[in-house]
Amino acid sequence: MDDEKTFDKLPVEMISHIFAFLKFEDRKVASSVCWSWYNVSIQPRFLKNEIICLKDMKNEKMIDVLQIYAKSLRPLFAFRISIIAKILDEAYYGARSINKNQWDWVYTVWSFIGAKVVYLEVFISVKCNDGILPALLNVTKQLKVLKIHDLTLCSEEELYKVNRLESLEELVLDKLEIHNIDKKKLLGIIPKQLRKLCLNYMQNSNSIIEDLTDVFKQCSSHLVSLELICIDVTLALMESIVSLNMKLKKFGLTLDYDQGPEVILPLFKTQWPLVDLQLRGECLTYEHLFAITNTFKDLENLSVTGKSVSSFEVLVGIAGSSFDSLRKVTKSINSLKKLKSLCVGVERSGVYSPLY
């Protein structure tokens, strides 16, 4: 077929008119056919509250796409940006890296659009050049939600150079290296009005308990959601969190194999108005589950998971006790009148399979 007569060669205005008759799901499928269709699908008229996903684009294409939005009259934007380096084998070549020119869009067109960005999720599965995160974040003056993944590959000075994000309400930091938040530098980017905080995969975090405590203390009056996933949470840290008298509505905690059940005991002394609770750990028993259901009567979402079938049996009171324990737990769960979602199960390869 003659390329000059194919559908993708139609004027942008005509393709845009046709796309206007498609549902969002259909436009999403159509956008993967070719670049001309993709360019039409990301026009502001087709994106209202949707998150704009930009995945593994070369620098030139990233600039072209962002320029479309820079010229838009749309007041606010939400972006999910993924930068992935393609190499043969990281085990042989070390930490993933990428050509410095790949980041030109950060220093150029982003400065024109950053002020309109309120939601930003970044997957940086490459080794960051120094100054990338500060250049990206210091111009996002209205940023309310920030999620950064793969911080293990960032320079240890990256977070130090980021100004305090005064408008930030939700922060997710995933795969943190301790040197990235040492010397209380994490505190520098977090405003007092932060409402949601999730720290994920931060090994040896017991060495910076004081710093974490300062972070929680600073935003304790506004924080309503706190998730500590794959963090070396100690009893001392839990006690310090509980002492802040926060008004948490959501709390998530993952206990490692070598962490005992005493770590979660301070939880039952709180008066948090929890509606969402997620606990994961091998040491949890039916007594903990019973204590949860008797402490937090307003729960709407409850997830308590172990890491093996045997831990599940202990959790629901089958192993090491009588079936009276199972009936007791079942009765206590039924007493949660507002409960909408329940998962009592087993973690398998990072996926939590409900068994109850």
CSV table of C-alpha atoms in Angstrom, one decimal:
chain,number,residue,atom,x,y,z
A,1,MET,CA,0.0,0.0,0.0
A,2,ASP,CA,1.2,3.5,-0.8
A,3,ASP,CA,2.3,5.1,2.5
A,4,GLU,CA,0.9,8.4,1.3
A,5,LYS,CA,-2.6,7.0,1.5
A,6,THR,CA,-2.4,5.4,4.9
A,7,PHE,CA,-4.6,6.6,7.8
A,8,ASP,CA,-1.7,7.9,9.8
A,9,LYS,CA,-0.9,10.4,7.0
A,10,LEU,CA,-4.3,12.2,7.5
A,11,PRO,CA,-4.2,15.7,8.9
A,12,VAL,CA,-3.9,15.9,12.7
A,13,GLU,CA,-7.2,17.8,12.8
A,14,MET,CA,-9.0,14.9,11.0
A,15,ILE,CA,-7.5,12.2,13.2
A,16,SER,CA,-8.4,14.2,16.2
A,17,HIS,CA,-12.0,14.5,15.1
A,18,ILE,CA,-12.2,10.8,14.6
A,19,PHE,CA,-10.6,10.1,18.1
A,20,ALA,CA,-13.3,12.3,19.6
A,21,PHE,CA,-15.8,9.6,19.0
A,22,LEU,CA,-13.8,6.9,20.8
A,23,LYS,CA,-14.0,6.0,24.5
A,24,PHE,CA,-10.9,6.6,26.6
A,25,GLU,CA,-10.0,2.8,26.6
A,26,ASP,CA,-10.3,2.7,22.8
A,27,ARG,CA,-8.1,5.8,22.4
A,28,LYS,CA,-5.5,4.2,24.7
A,29,VAL,CA,-5.4,1.1,22.4
A,30,ALA,CA,-5.3,3.3,19.2
A,31,SER,CA,-2.4,5.4,20.6
A,32,SER,CA,-0.1,2.4,20.5
A,33,VAL,CA,-0.5,1.9,16.7
A,34,CYS,CA,1.9,4.6,15.5
A,35,TRP,CA,3.5,7.9,16.6
A,36,SER,CA,1.0,10.1,14.8
A,37,TRP,CA,-1.9,8.4,16.5
A,38,TYR,CA,-0.1,8.7,19.9
A,39,ASN,CA,0.6,12.4,19.3
A,40,VAL,CA,-3.2,12.9,18.7
A,41,SER,CA,-4.2,10.8,21.8
A,42,ILE,CA,-2.2,13.0,24.2
A,43,GLN,CA,-3.7,16.2,23.1
A,44,PRO,CA,-5.0,18.1,26.1
A,45,ARG,CA,-8.6,17.8,24.9
A,46,PHE,CA,-8.5,14.1,25.4
A,47,LEU,CA,-6.9,14.2,28.8
A,48,LYS,CA,-8.8,15.6,31.8
A,49,ASN,CA,-7.8,14.0,35.1
A,50,GLU,CA,-5.9,11.2,33.5
A,51,ILE,CA,-2.2,10.6,34.3
A,52,ILE,CA,-0.1,11.2,31.2
A,53,CYS,CA,2.4,8.2,30.8
A,54,LEU,CA,5.7,8.8,29.1
A,55,LYS,CA,7.7,5.6,29.0
A,56,ASP,CA,11.3,5.2,27.9
A,57,MET,CA,11.3,7.9,25.2
A,58,LYS,CA,14.4,9.2,23.6
A,59,ASN,CA,15.3,12.8,24.5
A,60,GLU,CA,14.1,14.3,21.2
A,61,LYS,CA,10.7,12.6,21.4
A,62,MET,CA,10.3,13.6,25.1
A,63,ILE,CA,10.9,17.2,24.2
A,64,ASP,CA,8.4,17.0,21.3
A,65,VAL,CA,5.7,15.5,23.5
A,66,LEU,CA,6.3,17.9,26.4
A,67,GLN,CA,6.2,20.9,24.1
A,68,ILE,CA,2.6,20.0,23.2
A,69,TYR,CA,1.6,20.4,26.8
A,70,ALA,CA,3.8,23.5,27.3
A,71,LYS,CA,1.7,25.3,24.7
A,72,SER,CA,-1.5,24.0,26.2
A,73,LEU,CA,-3.9,26.3,28.1
A,74,ARG,CA,-4.6,23.4,30.5
A,75,PRO,CA,-3.9,24.6,34.1
A,76,LEU,CA,-2.7,21.4,35.7
A,77,PHE,CA,-0.9,18.2,34.7
A,78,ALA,CA,-0.2,14.7,36.1
A,79,PHE,CA,2.8,12.8,34.7
A,80,ARG,CA,4.1,9.2,35.1
A,81,ILE,CA,7.6,9.2,33.6
A,82,SER,CA,9.7,6.1,33.1
A,83,ILE,CA,13.4,6.3,32.1
A,84,ILE,CA,14.9,2.8,31.4
A,85,ALA,CA,18.3,2.1,30.2
A,86,LYS,CA,18.6,-0.9,27.8
A,87,ILE,CA,21.8,-2.9,28.4
A,88,LEU,CA,22.7,-6.5,27.9
A,89,ASP,CA,23.3,-7.6,31.5
A,90,GLU,CA,23.5,-5.5,34.6
A,91,ALA,CA,25.3,-8.2,36.5
A,92,TYR,CA,28.3,-7.7,34.2
A,93,TYR,CA,28.0,-4.1,33.4
A,94,GLY,CA,27.2,-2.7,36.9
A,95,ALA,CA,24.7,-0.1,37.7
A,96,ARG,CA,22.6,1.0,34.7
A,97,SER,CA,23.6,4.2,33.2
A,98,ILE,CA,22.4,6.4,30.3
A,99,ASN,CA,23.7,9.0,28.0
A,100,LYS,CA,23.8,12.4,29.5
A,101,ASN,CA,21.9,13.9,26.5
A,102,GLN,CA,18.9,11.7,27.6
A,103,TRP,CA,18.2,14.3,30.3
A,104,ASP,CA,18.2,17.4,28.1
A,105,TRP,CA,14.4,17.6,28.4
A,106,VAL,CA,14.7,18.2,32.1
A,107,TYR,CA,16.8,21.3,31.7
A,108,THR,CA,14.9,22.7,28.8
A,109,VAL,CA,11.2,22.2,28.1
A,110,TRP,CA,10.4,20.9,31.7
A,111,SER,CA,11.1,24.4,33.0
A,112,PHE,CA,8.1,25.6,31.0
A,113,ILE,CA,5.6,22.9,32.2
A,114,GLY,CA,6.9,22.0,35.6
A,115,ALA,CA,5.0,24.9,37.3
A,116,LYS,CA,1.7,23.2,36.2
A,117,VAL,CA,2.5,19.7,37.4
A,118,VAL,CA,0.6,18.6,40.5
A,119,TYR,CA,1.3,14.9,40.2
A,120,LEU,CA,4.6,13.4,39.3
A,121,GLU,CA,5.6,9.7,39.4
A,122,VAL,CA,9.1,8.9,38.2
A,123,PHE,CA,10.7,5.5,37.5
A,124,ILE,CA,14.4,6.1,37.3
A,125,SER,CA,15.8,2.7,36.7
A,126,VAL,CA,19.1,4.2,35.5
A,127,LYS,CA,21.9,5.8,37.3
A,128,CYS,CA,21.0,9.5,37.6
A,129,ASN,CA,23.4,12.2,36.5
A,130,ASP,CA,24.0,14.7,39.3
A,131,GLY,CA,21.5,17.4,39.5
A,132,ILE,CA,18.6,15.6,37.6
A,133,LEU,CA,16.2,15.4,40.6
A,134,PRO,CA,16.8,19.0,41.7
A,135,ALA,CA,16.3,20.3,38.2
A,136,LEU,CA,13.1,18.2,37.8
A,137,LEU,CA,11.6,19.1,41.2
A,138,ASN,CA,12.7,22.6,42.0
A,139,VAL,CA,10.5,24.1,39.3
A,140,THR,CA,7.4,22.1,40.2
A,141,LYS,CA,6.0,24.7,42.5
A,142,GLN,CA,2.5,23.3,42.7
A,143,LEU,CA,3.5,19.6,43.2
A,144,LYS,CA,1.1,17.8,45.5
A,145,VAL,CA,1.9,14.2,44.9
A,146,LEU,CA,5.5,12.9,44.3
A,147,LYS,CA,6.4,9.3,43.8
A,148,ILE,CA,10.1,8.4,43.1
A,149,HIS,CA,11.1,4.8,42.4
A,150,ASP,CA,14.5,3.2,42.3
A,151,LEU,CA,16.3,5.8,44.4
A,152,THR,CA,19.1,3.2,44.9
A,153,LEU,CA,20.6,4.3,41.6
A,154,CYS,CA,20.5,8.1,42.4
A,155,SER,CA,23.5,10.1,43.5
A,156,GLU,CA,23.8,10.4,47.2
A,157,GLU,CA,23.6,14.2,46.9
A,158,GLU,CA,20.4,14.2,44.8
A,159,LEU,CA,17.9,14.7,47.6
A,160,TYR,CA,20.2,17.1,49.4
A,161,LYS,CA,19.9,19.7,46.5
A,162,VAL,CA,16.0,19.6,46.3
A,163,ASN,CA,14.3,22.6,47.9
A,164,ARG,CA,11.5,22.1,50.3
A,165,LEU,CA,8.4,21.1,48.4
A,166,GLU,CA,6.0,23.4,50.2
A,167,SER,CA,2.8,22.3,48.4
A,168,LEU,CA,3.5,18.6,48.7
A,169,GLU,CA,0.7,16.4,50.3
A,170,GLU,CA,1.8,12.9,49.4
A,171,LEU,CA,5.3,11.4,49.1
A,172,VAL,CA,6.4,7.9,48.1
A,173,LEU,CA,10.1,7.1,48.1
A,174,ASP,CA,10.8,3.6,46.8
A,175,LYS,CA,14.1,1.6,47.1
A,176,LEU,CA,16.1,4.0,49.2
A,177,GLU,CA,19.8,3.8,50.0
A,178,ILE,CA,20.5,5.0,53.5
A,179,HIS,CA,23.1,7.5,52.3
A,180,ASN,CA,20.4,9.2,50.3
A,181,ILE,CA,18.5,10.3,53.4
A,182,ASP,CA,21.3,10.5,56.0
A,183,LYS,CA,22.2,13.7,58.0
A,184,LYS,CA,18.5,14.6,58.2
A,185,LYS,CA,18.5,15.7,54.6
A,186,LEU,CA,15.2,14.0,53.9
A,187,LEU,CA,13.6,16.3,56.4
A,188,GLY,CA,14.6,19.2,54.1
A,189,ILE,CA,12.2,18.3,51.3
A,190,ILE,CA,9.1,17.5,53.4
A,191,PRO,CA,6.7,20.2,54.4
A,192,LYS,CA,4.7,20.2,57.6
A,193,GLN,CA,1.4,19.8,55.8
A,194,LEU,CA,2.4,16.4,54.3
A,195,ARG,CA,-0.6,14.1,54.6
A,196,LYS,CA,0.6,10.8,53.1
A,197,LEU,CA,4.0,9.2,53.4
A,198,CYS,CA,5.2,5.9,52.1
A,199,LEU,CA,8.8,4.6,52.6
A,200,ASN,CA,9.5,1.4,50.7
A,201,TYR,CA,12.5,-0.9,50.8
A,202,MET,CA,15.0,0.8,53.1
A,203,GLN,CA,17.4,-1.7,54.6
A,204,ASN,CA,19.4,-0.9,57.7
A,205,SER,CA,17.1,1.9,58.4
A,206,ASN,CA,17.6,1.3,62.2
A,207,SER,CA,20.7,3.4,61.8
A,208,ILE,CA,18.7,6.5,61.1
A,209,ILE,CA,15.8,6.1,63.6
A,210,GLU,CA,16.4,9.6,65.0
A,211,ASP,CA,16.1,11.1,61.5
A,212,LEU,CA,12.9,9.2,60.7
A,213,THR,CA,11.4,10.2,64.1
A,214,ASP,CA,12.1,13.9,63.3
A,215,VAL,CA,10.4,13.5,59.9
A,216,PHE,CA,7.3,12.0,61.5
A,217,LYS,CA,7.3,14.6,64.3
A,218,GLN,CA,7.4,17.5,61.8
A,219,CYS,CA,4.3,16.4,59.9
A,220,SER,CA,2.5,14.6,62.7
A,221,SER,CA,-0.3,17.2,62.9
A,222,HIS,CA,-1.3,16.7,59.3
A,223,LEU,CA,-0.3,13.1,58.5
A,224,VAL,CA,-3.3,10.8,57.9
A,225,SER,CA,-1.5,8.0,56.0
A,226,LEU,CA,1.8,6.3,56.9
A,227,GLU,CA,3.2,3.2,55.2
A,228,LEU,CA,6.5,1.6,56.2
A,229,ILE,CA,7.1,-1.2,53.8
A,230,CYS,CA,10.2,-3.5,54.0
A,231,ILE,CA,11.7,-1.1,56.6
A,232,ASP,CA,13.8,-2.2,59.6
A,233,VAL,CA,11.2,-0.8,62.0
A,234,THR,CA,12.3,-1.2,65.6
A,235,LEU,CA,10.2,-1.2,68.8
A,236,ALA,CA,11.8,2.1,69.7
A,237,LEU,CA,10.7,3.6,66.4
A,238,MET,CA,7.1,2.3,66.8
A,239,GLU,CA,6.9,3.7,70.3
A,240,SER,CA,8.1,7.1,69.1
A,241,ILE,CA,5.5,7.1,66.3
A,242,VAL,CA,2.8,6.2,68.8
A,243,SER,CA,3.8,8.9,71.2
A,244,LEU,CA,3.1,11.6,68.6
A,245,ASN,CA,-0.6,11.1,68.9
A,246,MET,CA,-1.2,11.3,65.2
A,247,LYS,CA,-4.7,11.0,63.6
A,248,LEU,CA,-3.8,8.3,61.1
A,249,LYS,CA,-6.6,6.9,59.0
A,250,LYS,CA,-4.3,4.5,57.1
A,251,PHE,CA,-1.3,2.6,58.4
A,252,GLY,CA,0.9,-0.1,56.7
A,253,LEU,CA,3.7,-2.0,58.2
A,254,THR,CA,5.9,-4.9,56.9
A,255,LEU,CA,7.8,-7.0,59.5
A,256,ASP,CA,10.9,-8.9,58.3
A,257,TYR,CA,11.7,-12.5,59.4
A,258,ASP,CA,14.0,-11.4,62.2
A,259,GLN,CA,11.5,-8.9,63.7
A,260,GLY,CA,9.5,-10.1,66.6
A,261,PRO,CA,5.7,-9.4,67.3
A,262,GLU,CA,6.6,-7.0,70.0
A,263,VAL,CA,7.2,-4.4,67.3
A,264,ILE,CA,3.5,-4.0,66.6
A,265,LEU,CA,2.3,-4.0,70.3
A,266,PRO,CA,2.4,-0.2,70.6
A,267,LEU,CA,-0.1,-0.1,67.8
A,268,PHE,CA,-2.8,-1.4,70.1
A,269,LYS,CA,-2.2,1.5,72.5
A,270,THR,CA,-3.1,4.1,69.9
A,271,GLN,CA,-6.4,5.9,69.4
A,272,TRP,CA,-5.8,6.3,65.7
A,273,PRO,CA,-9.1,6.6,63.7
A,274,LEU,CA,-7.9,3.9,61.3
A,275,VAL,CA,-10.1,2.9,58.4
A,276,ASP,CA,-7.3,1.1,56.5
A,277,LEU,CA,-4.8,-1.2,58.1
A,278,GLN,CA,-2.2,-3.4,56.3
A,279,LEU,CA,0.2,-5.6,58.3
A,280,ARG,CA,2.5,-8.2,56.8
A,281,GLY,CA,4.8,-10.5,58.7
A,282,GLU,CA,5.7,-14.1,59.6
A,283,CYS,CA,5.3,-13.5,63.3
A,284,LEU,CA,1.7,-12.5,63.4
A,285,THR,CA,-0.8,-14.7,65.2
A,286,TYR,CA,-4.5,-15.0,65.6
A,287,GLU,CA,-4.1,-13.1,68.9
A,288,HIS,CA,-2.8,-10.1,66.9
A,289,LEU,CA,-5.7,-10.4,64.5
A,290,PHE,CA,-8.1,-10.5,67.4
A,291,ALA,CA,-6.5,-7.5,69.0
A,292,ILE,CA,-6.7,-5.5,65.8
A,293,THR,CA,-10.5,-6.2,65.4
A,294,ASN,CA,-11.1,-5.2,69.0
A,295,THR,CA,-9.0,-2.0,68.8
A,296,PHE,CA,-10.0,-0.5,65.5
A,297,LYS,CA,-13.8,-0.8,65.2
A,298,ASP,CA,-14.1,1.6,62.3
A,299,LEU,CA,-11.9,-0.3,59.8
A,300,GLU,CA,-13.1,-0.4,56.3
A,301,ASN,CA,-10.1,-2.2,54.7
A,302,LEU,CA,-8.1,-4.8,56.6
A,303,SER,CA,-5.2,-6.8,55.3
A,304,VAL,CA,-3.1,-9.1,57.5
A,305,THR,CA,-0.8,-11.4,55.7
A,306,GLY,CA,2.0,-13.9,56.4
A,307,LYS,CA,4.7,-15.3,54.2
A,308,SER,CA,3.8,-19.0,54.3
A,309,VAL,CA,0.9,-21.4,54.6
A,310,SER,CA,2.0,-22.3,58.1
A,311,SER,CA,1.9,-18.6,59.1
A,312,PHE,CA,-1.6,-18.3,57.7
A,313,GLU,CA,-2.7,-21.3,59.9
A,314,VAL,CA,-1.2,-19.6,62.9
A,315,LEU,CA,-2.8,-16.3,62.0
A,316,VAL,CA,-6.3,-17.6,61.8
A,317,GLY,CA,-5.9,-19.9,64.9
A,318,ILE,CA,-5.8,-23.3,63.2
A,319,ALA,CA,-2.2,-24.3,64.0
A,320,GLY,CA,-1.1,-24.6,67.7
A,321,SER,CA,-4.6,-24.0,69.1
A,322,SER,CA,-8.2,-25.2,68.8
A,323,PHE,CA,-10.8,-24.3,66.2
A,324,ASP,CA,-12.4,-22.2,69.0
A,325,SER,CA,-9.7,-19.7,68.2
A,326,LEU,CA,-10.8,-19.6,64.5
A,327,ARG,CA,-14.4,-19.1,65.6
A,328,LYS,CA,-13.3,-16.3,68.0
A,329,VAL,CA,-11.4,-14.5,65.2
A,330,THR,CA,-14.3,-14.9,62.8
A,331,LYS,CA,-16.7,-13.5,65.3
A,332,SER,CA,-14.4,-10.5,66.0
A,333,ILE,CA,-14.1,-9.8,62.3
A,334,ASN,CA,-17.9,-9.9,61.9
A,335,SER,CA,-18.1,-7.2,64.6
A,336,LEU,CA,-16.4,-4.7,62.2
A,337,LYS,CA,-19.6,-3.3,60.9
A,338,LYS,CA,-17.9,-0.9,58.4
A,339,LEU,CA,-15.6,-3.5,56.9
A,340,LYS,CA,-15.7,-3.5,53.1
A,341,SER,CA,-12.5,-5.3,52.2
A,342,LEU,CA,-10.7,-8.1,54.0
A,343,CYS,CA,-7.5,-10.0,53.2
A,344,VAL,CA,-6.1,-12.6,55.5
A,345,GLY,CA,-3.6,-14.5,53.4
A,346,VAL,CA,-0.1,-15.5,52.3
A,347,GLU,CA,2.6,-13.4,50.6
A,348,ARG,CA,4.0,-15.2,47.5
A,349,SER,CA,6.7,-13.6,45.4
A,350,GLY,CA,5.5,-10.1,46.4
A,351,VAL,CA,1.9,-10.9,45.7
A,352,TYR,CA,-0.5,-11.4,48.6
A,353,SER,CA,-2.9,-14.2,47.9
A,354,PRO,CA,-6.1,-14.0,50.0
A,355,LEU,CA,-6.9,-17.4,51.7
A,356,TYR,CA,-9.7,-16.2,54.0
